[in-house]
PDB file of C-alpha atoms and ligand atoms in Angstrom:
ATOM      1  CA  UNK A   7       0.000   0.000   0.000  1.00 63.00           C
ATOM      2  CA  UNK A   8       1.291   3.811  -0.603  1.00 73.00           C
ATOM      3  CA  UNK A   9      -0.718   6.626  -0.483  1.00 77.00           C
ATOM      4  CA  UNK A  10      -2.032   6.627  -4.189  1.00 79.00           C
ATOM      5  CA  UNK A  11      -4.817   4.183  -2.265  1.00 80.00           C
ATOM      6  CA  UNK A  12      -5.817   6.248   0.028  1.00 87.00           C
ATOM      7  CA  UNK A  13      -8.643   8.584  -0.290  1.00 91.00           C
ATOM      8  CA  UNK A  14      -8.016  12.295   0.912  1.00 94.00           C
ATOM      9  CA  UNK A  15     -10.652  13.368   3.852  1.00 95.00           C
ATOM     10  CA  UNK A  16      -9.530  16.894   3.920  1.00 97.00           C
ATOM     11  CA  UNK A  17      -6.839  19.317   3.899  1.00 98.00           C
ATOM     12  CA  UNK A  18      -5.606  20.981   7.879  1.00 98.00           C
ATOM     13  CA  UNK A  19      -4.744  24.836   7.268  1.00 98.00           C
ATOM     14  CA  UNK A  20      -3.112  26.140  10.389  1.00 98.00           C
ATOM     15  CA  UNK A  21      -5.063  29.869  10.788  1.00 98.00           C
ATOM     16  CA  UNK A  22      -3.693  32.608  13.330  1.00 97.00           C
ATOM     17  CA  UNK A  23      -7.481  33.785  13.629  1.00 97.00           C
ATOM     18  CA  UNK A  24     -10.190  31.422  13.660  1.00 98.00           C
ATOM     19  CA  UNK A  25     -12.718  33.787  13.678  1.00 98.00           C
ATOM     20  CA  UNK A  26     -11.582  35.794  10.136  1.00 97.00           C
ATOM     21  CA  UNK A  27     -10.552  32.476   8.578  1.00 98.00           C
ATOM     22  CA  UNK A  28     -14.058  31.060   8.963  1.00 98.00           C
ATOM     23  CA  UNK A  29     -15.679  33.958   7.465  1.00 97.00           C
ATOM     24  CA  UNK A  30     -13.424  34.219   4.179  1.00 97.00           C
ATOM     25  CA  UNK A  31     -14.632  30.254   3.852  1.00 97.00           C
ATOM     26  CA  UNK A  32     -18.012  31.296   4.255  1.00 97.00           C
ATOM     27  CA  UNK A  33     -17.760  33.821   1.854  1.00 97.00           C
ATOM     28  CA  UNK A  34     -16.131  31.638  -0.842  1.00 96.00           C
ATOM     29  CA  UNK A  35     -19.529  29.108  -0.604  1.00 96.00           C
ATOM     30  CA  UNK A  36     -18.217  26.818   2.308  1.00 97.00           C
ATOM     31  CA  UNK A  37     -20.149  25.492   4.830  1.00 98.00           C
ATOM     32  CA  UNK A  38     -18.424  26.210   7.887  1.00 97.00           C
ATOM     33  CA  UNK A  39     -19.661  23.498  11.239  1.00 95.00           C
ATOM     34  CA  UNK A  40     -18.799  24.510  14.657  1.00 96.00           C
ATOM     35  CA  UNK A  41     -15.684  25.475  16.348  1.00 97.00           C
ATOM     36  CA  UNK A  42     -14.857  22.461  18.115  1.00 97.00           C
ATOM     37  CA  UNK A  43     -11.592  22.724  20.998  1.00 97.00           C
ATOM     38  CA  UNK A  44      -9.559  19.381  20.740  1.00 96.00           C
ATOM     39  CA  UNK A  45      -7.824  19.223  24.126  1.00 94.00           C
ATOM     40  CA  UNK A  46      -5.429  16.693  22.549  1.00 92.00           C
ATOM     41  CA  UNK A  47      -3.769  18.648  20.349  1.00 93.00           C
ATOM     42  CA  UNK A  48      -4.795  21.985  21.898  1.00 96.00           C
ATOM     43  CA  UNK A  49      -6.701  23.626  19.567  1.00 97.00           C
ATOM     44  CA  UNK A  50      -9.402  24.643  17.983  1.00 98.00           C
ATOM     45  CA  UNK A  51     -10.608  22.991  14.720  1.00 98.00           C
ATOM     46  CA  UNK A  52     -13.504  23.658  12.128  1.00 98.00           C
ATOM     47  CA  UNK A  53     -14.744  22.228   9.221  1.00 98.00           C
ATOM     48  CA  UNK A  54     -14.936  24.140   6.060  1.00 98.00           C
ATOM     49  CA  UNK A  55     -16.979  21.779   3.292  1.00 97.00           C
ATOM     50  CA  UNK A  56     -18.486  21.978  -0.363  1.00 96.00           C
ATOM     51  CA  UNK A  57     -20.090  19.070  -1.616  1.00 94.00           C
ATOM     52  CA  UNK A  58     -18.353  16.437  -3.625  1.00 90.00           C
ATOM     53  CA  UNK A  59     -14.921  17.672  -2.493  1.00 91.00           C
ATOM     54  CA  UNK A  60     -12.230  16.988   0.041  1.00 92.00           C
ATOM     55  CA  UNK A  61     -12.848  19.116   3.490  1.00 96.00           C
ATOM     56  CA  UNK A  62     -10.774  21.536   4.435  1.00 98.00           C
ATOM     57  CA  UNK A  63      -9.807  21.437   8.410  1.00 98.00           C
ATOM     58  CA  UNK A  64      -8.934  25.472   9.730  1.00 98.00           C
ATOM     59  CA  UNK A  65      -6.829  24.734  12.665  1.00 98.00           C
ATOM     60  CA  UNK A  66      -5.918  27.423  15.743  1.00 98.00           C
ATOM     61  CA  UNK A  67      -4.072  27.136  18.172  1.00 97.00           C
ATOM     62  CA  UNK A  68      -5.542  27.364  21.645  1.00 97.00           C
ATOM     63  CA  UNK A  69      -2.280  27.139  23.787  1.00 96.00           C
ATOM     64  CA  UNK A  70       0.759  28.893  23.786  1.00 94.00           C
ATOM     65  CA  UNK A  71       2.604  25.655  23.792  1.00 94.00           C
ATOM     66  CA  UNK A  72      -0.022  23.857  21.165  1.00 94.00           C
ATOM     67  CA  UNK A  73       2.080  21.962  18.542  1.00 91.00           C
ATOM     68  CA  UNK A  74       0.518  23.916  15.607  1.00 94.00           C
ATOM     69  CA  UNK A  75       1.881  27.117  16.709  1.00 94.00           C
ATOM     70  CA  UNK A  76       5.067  26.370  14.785  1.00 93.00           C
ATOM     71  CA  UNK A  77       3.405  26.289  11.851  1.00 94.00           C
ATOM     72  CA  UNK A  78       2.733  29.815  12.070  1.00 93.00           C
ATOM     73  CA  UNK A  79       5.744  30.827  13.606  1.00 90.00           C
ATOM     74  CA  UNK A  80       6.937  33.631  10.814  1.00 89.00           C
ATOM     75  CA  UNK A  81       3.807  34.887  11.369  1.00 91.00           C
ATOM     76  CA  UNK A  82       1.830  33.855   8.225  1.00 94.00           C
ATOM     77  CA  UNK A  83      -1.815  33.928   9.103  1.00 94.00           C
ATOM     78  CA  UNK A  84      -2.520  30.579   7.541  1.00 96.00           C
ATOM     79  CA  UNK A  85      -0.451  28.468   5.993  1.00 97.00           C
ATOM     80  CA  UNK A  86      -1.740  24.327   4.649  1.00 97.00           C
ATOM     81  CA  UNK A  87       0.308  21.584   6.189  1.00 97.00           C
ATOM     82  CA  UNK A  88      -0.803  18.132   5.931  1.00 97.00           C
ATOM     83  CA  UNK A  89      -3.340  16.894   3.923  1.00 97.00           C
ATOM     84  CA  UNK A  90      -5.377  14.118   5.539  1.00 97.00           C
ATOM     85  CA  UNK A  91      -6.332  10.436   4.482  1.00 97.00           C
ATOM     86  CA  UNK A  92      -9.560   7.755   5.474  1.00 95.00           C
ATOM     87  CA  UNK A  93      -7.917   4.771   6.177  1.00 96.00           C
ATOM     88  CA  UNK A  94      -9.710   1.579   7.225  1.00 94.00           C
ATOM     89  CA  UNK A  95      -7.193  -0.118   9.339  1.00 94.00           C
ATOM     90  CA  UNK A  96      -5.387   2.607  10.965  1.00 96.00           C
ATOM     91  CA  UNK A  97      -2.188   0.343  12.486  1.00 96.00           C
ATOM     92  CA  UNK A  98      -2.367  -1.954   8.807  1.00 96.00           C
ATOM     93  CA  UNK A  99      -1.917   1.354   7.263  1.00 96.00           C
ATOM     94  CA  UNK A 100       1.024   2.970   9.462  1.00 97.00           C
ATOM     95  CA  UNK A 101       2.769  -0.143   9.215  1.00 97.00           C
ATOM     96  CA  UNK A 102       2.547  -0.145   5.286  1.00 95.00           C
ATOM     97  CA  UNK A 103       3.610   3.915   4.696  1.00 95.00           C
ATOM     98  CA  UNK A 104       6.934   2.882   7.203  1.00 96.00           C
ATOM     99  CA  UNK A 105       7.980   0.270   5.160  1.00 95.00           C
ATOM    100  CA  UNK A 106       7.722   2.999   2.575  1.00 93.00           C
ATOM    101  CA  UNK A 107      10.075   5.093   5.043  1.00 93.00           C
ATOM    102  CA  UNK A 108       7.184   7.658   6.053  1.00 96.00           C
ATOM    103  CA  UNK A 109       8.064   8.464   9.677  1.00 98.00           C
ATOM    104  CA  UNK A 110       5.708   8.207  12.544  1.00 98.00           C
ATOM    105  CA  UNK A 111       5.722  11.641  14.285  1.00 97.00           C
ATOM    106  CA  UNK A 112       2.575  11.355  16.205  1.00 95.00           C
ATOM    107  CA  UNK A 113       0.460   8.283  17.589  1.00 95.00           C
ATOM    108  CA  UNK A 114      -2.550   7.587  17.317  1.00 97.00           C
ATOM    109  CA  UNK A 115      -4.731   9.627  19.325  1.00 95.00           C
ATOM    110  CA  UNK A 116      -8.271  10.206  19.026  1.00 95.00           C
ATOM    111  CA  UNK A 117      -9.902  13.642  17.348  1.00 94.00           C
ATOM    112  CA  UNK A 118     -12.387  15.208  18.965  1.00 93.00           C
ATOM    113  CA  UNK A 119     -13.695  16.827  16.167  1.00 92.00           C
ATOM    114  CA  UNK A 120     -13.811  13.438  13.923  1.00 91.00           C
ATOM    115  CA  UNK A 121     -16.320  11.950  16.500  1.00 91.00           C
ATOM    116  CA  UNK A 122     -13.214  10.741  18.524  1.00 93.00           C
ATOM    117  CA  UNK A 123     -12.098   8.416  15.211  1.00 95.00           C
ATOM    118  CA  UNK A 124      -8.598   7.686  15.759  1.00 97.00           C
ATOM    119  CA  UNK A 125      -5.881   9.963  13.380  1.00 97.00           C
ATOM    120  CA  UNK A 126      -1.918   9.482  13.574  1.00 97.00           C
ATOM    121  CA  UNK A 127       1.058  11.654  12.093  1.00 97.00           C
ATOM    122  CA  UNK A 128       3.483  10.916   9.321  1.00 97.00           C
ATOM    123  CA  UNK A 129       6.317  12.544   7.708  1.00 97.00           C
ATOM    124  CA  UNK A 130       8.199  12.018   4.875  1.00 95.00           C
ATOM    125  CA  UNK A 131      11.505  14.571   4.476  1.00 93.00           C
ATOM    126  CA  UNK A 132       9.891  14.671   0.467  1.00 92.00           C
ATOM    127  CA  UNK A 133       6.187  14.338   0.705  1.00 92.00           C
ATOM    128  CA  UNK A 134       5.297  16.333   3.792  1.00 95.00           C
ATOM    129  CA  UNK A 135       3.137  15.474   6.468  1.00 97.00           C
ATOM    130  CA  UNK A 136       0.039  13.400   6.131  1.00 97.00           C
ATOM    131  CA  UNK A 137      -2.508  12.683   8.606  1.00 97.00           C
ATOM    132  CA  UNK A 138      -4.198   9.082   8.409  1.00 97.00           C
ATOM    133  CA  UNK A 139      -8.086   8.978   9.734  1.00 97.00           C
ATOM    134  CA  UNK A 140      -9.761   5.851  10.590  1.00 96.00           C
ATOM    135  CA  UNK A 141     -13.056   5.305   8.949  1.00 91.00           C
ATOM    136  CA  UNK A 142     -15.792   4.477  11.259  1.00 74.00           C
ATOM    137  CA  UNK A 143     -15.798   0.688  11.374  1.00 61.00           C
ATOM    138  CA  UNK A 144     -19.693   0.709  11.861  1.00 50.00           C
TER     139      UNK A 144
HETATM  140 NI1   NI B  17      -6.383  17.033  10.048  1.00 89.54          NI
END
């Protein structure tokens, strides 16, 4: 398995302002859910979506020592940084991308504002970072 058999959920853009960043969505035709806190990670996260196409995940930091915060640290005021992929079997699928030298940065934990599915962390030096989501299993 590589990523080309994955489907992407939805792209995380890391926003300085929640607030502003969910209006300009809103006023580019996006329906924009509720701002949901994710004590995990320490932030605050919000779905931006249009139908038939991937979701896009505004992310803010809600900590001073949140892990996003770096993202925006030359003060950008939003800047994409991992695009996000539904995965059935979320240790099947980690396993897979290592042997494909993608580095686990983060474990999974679960996502508040995914209904508490489970999401992990990878990084590859050429590729970026990628975010695996398990599927409900229902
Ligand atoms: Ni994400």
């Amino acid at each position: 398995m590589d990523i080309k058999d994955l489907k992407l959920a939805h792209i995380g853009v890391a926003v300085a302002d929640m607030t502003t960043a969910r209006q300009v969505y809103i006023e580019n035709g996006y329906l924009c859910g509720n701002v949901v806190y994710d004590p995990v990670q320490k932030v605050n996260i919000c779905f931006a979506e249009k139908p038939d196409e991937p979701r896009v995940e505004l992310i803010e930091a809600a900590a001073e020592d949140a892990p996003v915060r770096k993202i925006l640290e030359n003060g950008e005021p939003a800047v994409a940084y991992h695009v996000c992929y539904a995965v059935a079997d979320l240790e099947k699928s980690i396993a897979d991308l290592r042997k494909e030298n993608w580095l686990l940065v983060k474990n999974p934990v679960p996502a508040v504002a995914c209904g508490n599915a489970r999401v992990a962390f990878l990084y590859s030096q050429s590729a970026g970072l990628i975010e695996l989501l398990e599927e409900d299993k229902k």
